Short mmCIF file of C-alpha atoms in Angstrom, two decimals:
data_model
loop_
_atom_site.label_atom_id
_atom_site.label_comp_id
_atom_site.label_asym_id
_atom_site.label_seq_id
_atom_site.Cartn_x
_atom_site.Cartn_y
_atom_site.Cartn_z
CA MET A 1226 0.00 0.00 0.00
CA VAL A 1227 2.81 2.41 0.85
CA ALA A 1228 4.37 1.80 -2.57
CA GLY A 1229 1.10 2.89 -4.15
CA PHE A 1230 1.16 6.12 -2.14
CA ASP A 1231 4.80 6.74 -3.05
CA ASP A 1232 4.14 6.13 -6.74
CA ALA A 1233 1.09 8.40 -6.77
CA LEU A 1234 2.87 11.27 -5.01
CA SER A 1235 5.98 10.89 -7.16
CA SER A 1236 3.90 10.98 -10.35
CA LEU A 1237 2.08 14.15 -9.29
CA VAL A 1238 5.33 15.87 -8.29
CA ALA A 1239 6.82 14.94 -11.68
CA LYS A 1240 3.78 16.41 -13.47
CA ALA A 1241 4.06 19.65 -11.47
CA ASN A 1242 7.79 19.80 -12.29
CA PRO A 1243 8.49 22.37 -9.57
CA ALA A 1244 11.71 24.30 -8.99
CA THR A 1245 10.74 24.68 -5.31
CA ILE A 1246 8.72 22.50 -2.92
CA HIS A 1247 7.47 23.27 0.59
CA GLU A 1248 6.14 20.27 2.45
CA VAL A 1249 3.75 21.44 5.15
CA GLY A 1250 3.56 18.76 7.81
CA CYS A 1251 6.84 17.16 6.75
CA GLY A 1252 7.23 14.93 9.80
CA GLU A 1253 10.74 13.47 9.95
CA GLY A 1254 11.56 14.92 6.52
CA TYR A 1255 11.59 11.77 4.38
CA TRP A 1256 10.12 13.43 1.25
CA VAL A 1257 12.05 16.68 1.58
CA MET A 1258 15.33 14.77 1.71
CA ARG A 1259 14.23 12.61 -1.20
CA TRP A 1260 13.45 15.71 -3.29
CA LEU A 1261 16.74 17.35 -2.28
CA GLY A 1262 18.44 14.19 -3.54
CA GLN A 1263 16.68 14.80 -6.89
CA ALA A 1264 18.13 18.34 -7.00
CA ILE A 1265 14.77 19.99 -6.21
CA ASP A 1266 14.93 22.99 -3.87
CA ALA A 1267 12.82 21.55 -1.05
CA ARG A 1268 12.10 22.48 2.54
CA GLY A 1269 9.69 21.35 5.20
CA THR A 1270 7.77 22.57 8.22
CA ASP A 1271 5.88 20.75 10.94
CA PHE A 1272 4.27 21.88 14.18
CA SER A 1273 6.15 19.23 16.17
CA THR A 1274 9.48 20.31 17.63
CA GLN A 1275 10.32 16.63 18.18
CA VAL A 1276 9.89 15.52 14.56
CA ILE A 1277 11.64 18.59 13.18
CA GLY A 1278 14.52 17.77 15.52
CA MET A 1279 14.62 14.30 14.01
CA ALA A 1280 14.51 15.72 10.46
CA LYS A 1281 17.36 18.14 11.21
CA GLU A 1282 19.47 15.38 12.74
CA ASP A 1283 18.84 13.05 9.80
CA ALA A 1284 19.57 15.81 7.28
CA ASP A 1285 22.82 16.64 9.05
CA GLY A 1286 23.78 12.98 9.03
CA ARG A 1287 23.24 12.86 5.28
CA GLY A 1288 25.28 16.02 4.64
CA MET A 1289 22.15 18.06 3.92
CA ASP A 1290 21.28 21.47 5.35
CA PRO A 1291 19.29 20.98 8.58
CA GLY A 1292 18.09 24.59 8.17
CA ARG A 1293 15.70 23.34 5.49
CA PHE A 1294 13.43 22.23 8.34
CA GLU A 1295 11.55 24.57 10.65
CA VAL A 1296 8.94 24.26 13.37
CA ARG A 1297 5.77 25.95 12.15
CA SER A 1298 2.06 25.27 12.32
CA ILE A 1299 0.11 25.04 9.06
CA TYR A 1300 -2.00 27.93 10.34
CA GLU A 1301 1.10 30.16 10.59
CA VAL A 1302 2.47 29.87 7.04
CA MET A 1303 3.15 33.21 5.36
CA PRO A 1304 3.79 33.95 1.66
CA GLU A 1305 7.05 35.85 2.15
CA ARG A 1306 8.81 32.91 3.84
CA ASP A 1307 6.76 29.82 2.89
CA SER A 1308 5.66 30.16 -0.74
CA ALA A 1309 6.79 27.55 -3.23
CA ASP A 1310 5.99 26.43 -6.75
CA LEU A 1311 4.58 23.22 -5.24
CA VAL A 1312 3.14 22.88 -1.74
CA VAL A 1313 2.70 19.31 -0.49
CA CYS A 1314 0.51 18.56 2.52
CA CYS A 1315 0.04 14.81 2.93
CA GLU A 1316 -1.55 13.08 5.91
CA VAL A 1317 -2.08 16.33 7.78
CA MET A 1318 -5.65 17.51 7.22
CA GLU A 1319 -7.22 14.61 9.14
CA HIS A 1320 -5.38 15.77 12.27
CA LEU A 1321 -6.63 19.35 12.20
CA GLU A 1322 -9.42 20.94 14.18
CA GLU A 1323 -9.89 23.62 11.52
CA PRO A 1324 -9.27 22.17 8.05
CA GLN A 1325 -10.95 25.10 6.29
CA LYS A 1326 -8.62 27.53 8.02
CA ALA A 1327 -5.67 25.33 6.99
CA LEU A 1328 -6.80 25.37 3.35
CA GLN A 1329 -7.01 29.17 3.52
CA ALA A 1330 -3.44 29.22 4.84
CA LEU A 1331 -2.30 26.98 1.97
CA GLN A 1332 -3.98 29.34 -0.52
CA ARG A 1333 -1.54 32.02 0.66
CA ILE A 1334 1.58 30.00 -0.20
CA ALA A 1335 0.75 27.74 -3.17
CA ARG A 1336 2.15 29.59 -6.21
CA SER A 1337 1.35 27.05 -8.90
CA ASP A 1338 0.46 23.61 -7.51
CA LEU A 1339 -0.76 21.91 -4.33
CA ILE A 1340 -0.88 18.21 -3.52
CA LEU A 1341 -2.99 17.01 -0.60
CA SER A 1342 -3.73 13.54 0.71
CA VAL A 1343 -5.92 12.08 3.45
CA PRO A 1344 -7.01 8.60 4.47
CA ARG A 1345 -10.12 7.54 2.56
CA GLU A 1346 -12.99 6.82 4.91
CA PRO A 1347 -14.65 4.56 5.81
CA LEU A 1348 -12.12 2.29 4.10
CA TRP A 1349 -9.31 3.44 6.38
CA ARG A 1350 -11.20 2.42 9.52
CA MET A 1351 -12.32 -0.88 8.02
CA LEU A 1352 -8.73 -1.79 7.14
CA ASN A 1353 -7.63 -0.89 10.66
CA LEU A 1354 -10.37 -3.13 12.12
CA ALA A 1355 -9.39 -5.94 9.74
CA ARG A 1356 -5.84 -5.69 11.12
CA GLY A 1357 -7.20 -5.73 14.68
CA LYS A 1358 -6.03 -2.15 15.26
CA TYR A 1359 -7.88 0.53 17.26
CA VAL A 1360 -10.85 -1.78 17.78
CA SER A 1361 -12.18 0.13 20.79
CA ALA A 1362 -12.18 3.32 18.61
CA LEU A 1363 -13.95 1.48 15.77
CA GLY A 1364 -10.78 1.60 13.67
CA ASN A 1365 -10.13 5.31 14.08
CA THR A 1366 -6.42 6.03 14.19
CA PRO A 1367 -5.40 8.08 17.28
CA GLY A 1368 -5.20 11.76 16.39
CA HIS A 1369 -7.56 11.58 13.43
CA LEU A 1370 -10.17 14.29 14.04
CA GLN A 1371 -11.52 14.52 10.49
CA HIS A 1372 -12.87 11.70 8.33
CA TRP A 1373 -13.51 12.18 4.61
CA SER A 1374 -14.81 10.03 1.82
CA GLN A 1375 -13.13 10.78 -1.48
CA ARG A 1376 -16.17 12.76 -2.62
CA GLY A 1377 -16.33 14.71 0.65
CA PHE A 1378 -12.65 15.63 0.59
CA VAL A 1379 -12.72 16.71 -3.05
CA SER A 1380 -15.83 18.80 -2.30
CA LEU A 1381 -14.05 20.53 0.59
CA VAL A 1382 -10.83 21.21 -1.34
CA SER A 1383 -12.82 22.48 -4.35
CA GLN A 1384 -14.07 25.36 -2.21
CA PHE A 1385 -10.49 26.69 -2.08
CA PHE A 1386 -8.63 25.30 -5.08
CA GLU A 1387 -9.21 24.03 -8.61
CA VAL A 1388 -8.87 20.24 -8.38
CA VAL A 1389 -7.12 19.07 -11.55
CA GLU A 1390 -6.48 15.40 -10.71
CA ILE A 1391 -7.66 12.87 -8.16
CA LEU A 1392 -5.71 9.70 -7.41
CA SER A 1393 -6.81 6.87 -5.17
CA PRO A 1394 -3.81 4.89 -3.98
CA LEU A 1395 -5.41 2.39 -1.58
CA PRO A 1396 -6.47 3.52 1.07
CA TRP A 1397 -5.88 7.24 0.47
CA THR A 1398 -7.36 10.13 -1.51
CA MET A 1399 -4.71 12.29 -3.17
CA VAL A 1400 -5.55 15.48 -5.06
CA HIS A 1401 -3.47 17.73 -7.31
CA CYS A 1402 -4.76 21.28 -7.24
CA LYS A 1403 -4.11 24.69 -8.74
CA PRO A 1404 -4.76 27.97 -7.01
CA GLU A 1405 -8.05 29.40 -8.22
CA LYS A 1406 -7.76 32.34 -10.57
CA ARG A 1407 -8.37 35.56 -8.67
CA GLY A 1408 -9.65 38.80 -10.10
#
């Protein structure tokens, strides 16, 4: 399943062909370091001091600039420091109390392209239950506050961006968007 996610994200990044990438919610920095290895000017932010510390340490160990990682909430991104040709925000929205506010924040920094992904519900929960995970929470992964079907997520994102492509690597929904034309 993870290979399907990786292939889908890689194909969308290749189509966007960005000079710069900002991964919002980068976690330990796996994708940012992968893109840096492909000679793409990438950086990442995450609200967690702990995971950014891990990303910086890993980057340093690989001879990469640890300064490419910063602690920052999705709600605090600003165009002058956070804009990029491509903004990637995968496996973040389901953890947020205010996803609409987060999408408004991403509108401020996505110059050309945005890629978002979330677990596809109710499939995600069913697969967790089938694995015997999170049974007492009916398969809900700890920390998941939002639950979207593919249709529901696309509908939400369409309020803020032009959705140009929808991929469904099992069990996720991944969307490639463009900022809506203003004016």
